[in-house]
GROMACS .gro file of C-alpha atoms in nm:
model
  196
    1MET     CA    1   0.616   4.693   4.228
    2LYS     CA    2   0.288   4.665   4.035
    3LYS     CA    3   0.077   4.979   4.003
    4ARG     CA    4  -0.278   4.956   4.136
    5ARG     CA    5  -0.570   5.099   3.935
    6PRO     CA    6  -0.731   5.402   4.094
    7TRP     CA    7  -1.064   5.332   4.270
    8TRP     CA    8  -1.259   5.560   4.034
    9ARG     CA    9  -1.157   5.353   3.730
   10LYS     CA   10  -1.287   5.038   3.897
   11LYS     CA   11  -1.621   5.208   3.967
   12ARG     CA   12  -1.646   5.338   3.610
   13ALA     CA   13  -1.614   4.983   3.479
   14LEU     CA   14  -1.882   4.869   3.725
   15ILE     CA   15  -2.159   5.081   3.566
   16PRO     CA   16  -2.162   4.910   3.223
   17ALA     CA   17  -2.132   4.568   3.386
   18THR     CA   18  -2.430   4.649   3.611
   19LEU     CA   19  -2.638   4.768   3.314
   20VAL     CA   20  -2.556   4.460   3.109
   21SER     CA   21  -2.645   4.238   3.406
   22LEU     CA   22  -2.976   4.420   3.454
   23VAL     CA   23  -3.069   4.379   3.087
   24ILE     CA   24  -2.988   4.007   3.101
   25VAL     CA   25  -3.201   3.962   3.416
   26LEU     CA   26  -3.494   4.152   3.259
   27LEU     CA   27  -3.471   3.943   2.940
   28LEU     CA   28  -3.468   3.620   3.141
   29LEU     CA   29  -3.766   3.733   3.350
   30GLY     CA   30  -3.956   3.820   3.032
   31THR     CA   31  -3.864   3.494   2.859
   32PHE     CA   32  -4.004   3.284   3.147
   33GLY     CA   33  -4.317   3.500   3.186
   34PHE     CA   34  -4.219   3.649   3.519
   35LEU     CA   35  -4.218   4.004   3.379
   36VAL     CA   36  -4.452   4.144   3.114
   37LEU     CA   37  -4.402   4.489   2.959
   38SER     CA   38  -4.693   4.616   2.755
   39PHE     CA   39  -4.848   4.921   2.596
   40GLY     CA   40  -5.223   4.968   2.639
   41GLU     CA   41  -5.417   5.029   2.319
   42GLY     CA   42  -5.751   5.137   2.462
   43SER     CA   43  -5.916   5.334   2.738
   44SER     CA   44  -6.110   5.064   2.926
   45GLY     CA   45  -5.885   5.093   3.232
   46ALA     CA   46  -5.884   5.475   3.247
   47PRO     CA   47  -5.819   5.668   3.458
   48THR     CA   48  -5.634   5.401   3.662
   49LEU     CA   49  -5.439   5.289   3.355
   50PRO     CA   50  -5.332   5.559   3.106
   51ALA     CA   51  -5.559   5.566   2.804
   52CYS     CA   52  -5.433   5.472   2.456
   53GLU     CA   53  -5.054   5.449   2.484
   54GLY     CA   54  -5.000   5.367   2.849
   55GLY     CA   55  -4.704   5.148   2.938
   56LEU     CA   56  -4.762   4.880   3.201
   57ILE     CA   57  -4.543   4.632   3.390
   58ALA     CA   58  -4.696   4.308   3.511
   59GLU     CA   59  -4.544   4.018   3.700
   60GLY     CA   60  -4.626   3.655   3.637
   61PHE     CA   61  -4.462   3.504   3.944
   62THR     CA   62  -4.738   3.547   4.206
   63TYR     CA   63  -5.005   3.353   4.015
   64ARG     CA   64  -4.787   3.044   4.003
   65PHE     CA   65  -4.844   3.018   4.380
   66ARG     CA   66  -5.187   3.173   4.439
   67ASN     CA   67  -5.502   3.274   4.255
   68PRO     CA   68  -5.603   3.629   4.159
   69ARG     CA   69  -5.778   3.834   4.426
   70ARG     CA   70  -6.057   4.089   4.407
   71GLY     CA   71  -5.929   4.434   4.322
   72GLU     CA   72  -5.617   4.325   4.133
   73ILE     CA   73  -5.568   4.419   3.768
   74VAL     CA   74  -5.474   4.112   3.565
   75ASN     CA   75  -5.359   4.031   3.214
   76PHE     CA   76  -5.541   3.749   3.039
   77HIS     CA   77  -5.512   3.589   2.698
   78ILE     CA   78  -5.781   3.661   2.438
   79ARG     CA   79  -5.892   3.536   2.100
   80GLY     CA   80  -5.972   3.816   1.855
   81ARG     CA   81  -5.826   4.156   1.791
   82ILE     CA   82  -5.822   4.451   2.027
   83GLY     CA   83  -6.079   4.703   1.913
   84GLU     CA   84  -6.310   4.424   1.791
   85PRO     CA   85  -6.509   4.167   1.989
   86VAL     CA   86  -6.275   3.943   2.187
   87ALA     CA   87  -6.313   3.633   2.405
   88PRO     CA   88  -6.096   3.495   2.685
   89ASP     CA   89  -5.883   3.209   2.554
   90PRO     CA   90  -5.591   3.040   2.735
   91ASP     CA   91  -5.432   2.978   2.393
   92GLY     CA   92  -5.496   3.330   2.263
   93SER     CA   93  -5.207   3.516   2.105
   94ASP     CA   94  -5.299   3.859   2.246
   95PHE     CA   95  -5.388   3.980   2.594
   96ILE     CA   96  -5.571   4.260   2.773
   97ALA     CA   97  -5.584   4.395   3.130
   98LYS     CA   98  -5.896   4.420   3.348
   99ARG     CA   99  -5.976   4.441   3.720
  100VAL     CA  100  -6.088   4.134   3.916
  101ILE     CA  101  -6.434   4.204   4.060
  102GLY     CA  102  -6.554   3.850   4.132
  103VAL     CA  103  -6.375   3.527   4.219
  104PRO     CA  104  -6.501   3.165   4.204
  105GLY     CA  105  -6.829   3.115   4.393
  106ASP     CA  106  -6.928   3.484   4.387
  107ARG     CA  107  -7.263   3.615   4.268
  108ILE     CA  108  -7.224   3.940   4.072
  109THR     CA  109  -7.530   4.164   4.034
  110TRP     CA  110  -7.619   4.523   3.945
  111GLN     CA  111  -7.825   4.772   4.144
  112ASN     CA  112  -7.860   5.149   4.119
  113SER     CA  113  -7.566   5.186   3.875
  114ARG     CA  114  -7.328   4.992   4.102
  115VAL     CA  115  -7.177   4.640   4.098
  116LEU     CA  116  -7.263   4.415   4.390
  117VAL     CA  117  -7.056   4.110   4.492
  118ASN     CA  118  -7.252   3.870   4.710
  119GLY     CA  119  -7.492   4.152   4.795
  120HIS     CA  120  -7.221   4.405   4.891
  121LYS     CA  121  -7.113   4.702   4.683
  122ALA     CA  122  -6.782   4.630   4.510
  123ASP     CA  123  -6.700   5.000   4.459
  124ASP     CA  124  -6.866   5.332   4.372
  125ILE     CA  125  -6.768   5.330   4.006
  126PRO     CA  126  -7.079   5.400   3.791
  127THR     CA  127  -7.161   5.090   3.586
  128PRO     CA  128  -7.422   5.032   3.313
  129GLU     CA  129  -7.678   4.759   3.389
  130PHE     CA  130  -7.591   4.396   3.321
  131ALA     CA  131  -7.742   4.052   3.390
  132PRO     CA  132  -7.654   3.871   3.719
  133VAL     CA  133  -7.374   3.615   3.707
  134ARG     CA  134  -7.286   3.323   3.939
  135LEU     CA  135  -6.919   3.227   3.905
  136ARG     CA  136  -6.827   2.861   3.894
  137ASP     CA  137  -6.496   2.706   4.000
  138HIS     CA  138  -6.200   2.859   3.814
  139GLU     CA  139  -6.407   3.157   3.681
  140TYR     CA  140  -6.340   3.527   3.737
  141PHE     CA  141  -6.555   3.834   3.664
  142LEU     CA  142  -6.333   4.109   3.522
  143LEU     CA  143  -6.427   4.473   3.449
  144GLY     CA  144  -6.246   4.775   3.314
  145ASP     CA  145  -6.249   5.079   3.545
  146ASN     CA  146  -6.389   5.291   3.259
  147ARG     CA  147  -6.710   5.089   3.278
  148SER     CA  148  -6.915   5.274   3.015
  149SER     CA  149  -6.640   5.218   2.761
  150SER     CA  150  -6.506   4.872   2.839
  151GLN     CA  151  -6.548   4.535   2.675
  152ASP     CA  152  -6.527   4.292   2.965
  153SER     CA  153  -6.704   4.005   3.146
  154ARG     CA  154  -7.039   4.179   3.093
  155ASP     CA  155  -6.984   4.114   2.720
  156PHE     CA  156  -6.777   3.794   2.692
  157GLY     CA  157  -6.867   3.631   3.024
  158PRO     CA  158  -6.647   3.500   3.306
  159VAL     CA  159  -6.276   3.455   3.239
  160PRO     CA  160  -6.130   3.109   3.307
  161ARG     CA  161  -5.838   3.094   3.553
  162ASN     CA  162  -5.607   2.935   3.296
  163ALA     CA  163  -5.640   3.242   3.071
  164ILE     CA  164  -5.509   3.475   3.348
  165PHE     CA  165  -5.130   3.485   3.355
  166SER     CA  166  -5.003   3.801   3.525
  167ARG     CA  167  -5.080   4.083   3.766
  168VAL     CA  168  -5.035   4.448   3.660
  169ILE     CA  169  -4.824   4.622   3.925
  170LEU     CA  170  -4.684   4.941   3.773
  171VAL     CA  171  -4.750   5.215   3.518
  172TRP     CA  172  -4.420   5.304   3.350
  173TRP     CA  173  -4.540   5.530   3.066
  174PRO     CA  174  -4.600   5.819   3.044
  175LEU     CA  175  -4.335   5.904   3.299
  176SER     CA  176  -4.569   6.158   3.459
  177ARG     CA  177  -4.789   5.863   3.564
  178PHE     CA  178  -4.503   5.640   3.680
  179GLY     CA  179  -4.601   5.444   3.991
  180PRO     CA  180  -4.791   5.149   4.135
  181VAL     CA  181  -5.140   5.055   4.017
  182GLY     CA  182  -5.401   5.115   4.284
  183TYR     CA  183  -5.778   5.078   4.323
  184ASP     CA  184  -5.970   5.404   4.370
  185ARG     CA  185  -6.313   5.270   4.457
  186GLN     CA  186  -6.471   5.612   4.404
  187LEU     CA  187  -6.310   5.715   4.077
  188THR     CA  188  -6.502   5.892   3.803
  189PRO     CA  189  -6.448   5.715   3.470
  190PRO     CA  190  -6.382   5.942   3.170
  191GLY     CA  191  -6.619   5.755   2.937
  192PRO     CA  192  -6.531   5.721   2.568
  193VAL     CA  193  -6.177   5.837   2.487
  194SER     CA  194  -6.047   5.877   2.131
  195CYS     CA  195  -5.713   5.710   2.071
  196ASP     CA  196  -5.666   5.835   1.715
   0.00000   0.00000   0.00000
């Protein structure tokens, strides 16, 4: 009669197989743009996104079926180098994350240190003055949450839809900040943060 392997040996072999399967799935998701792992290099999204060395997870699946919505933080391709002037570019080799404030057709204005979308306050985040913008089809107005220290649509203009490729969903580093990315409409931005 053949001896059967104890149940605990079968389970012990299951752990490495599960880990290998998980790594393969993550690599495939990353290869096809469905999962984007990144480290932030600046402080334009603080305090929502960790300043300087924050690790983020974004997913690129949703935007294959629908357009970005107000309040979401998105990754978009840029031309230029982070830390220097950049411009949205669908063919750019780098990318940055900003929050969607305006969608196609919106009129974005400034009044009393606040951003207005179609005449209604977007949030209570203090924002330096900027010129009004009317968004055309396929254009989005993106801002960093740290508005006094962010290079965003106030500087480089509206972002074309074809430059936006994923939605930031999770902070994974530092571990003390692990969790979903929200939208605190009354946050107090930290202002300039040194990342040296």
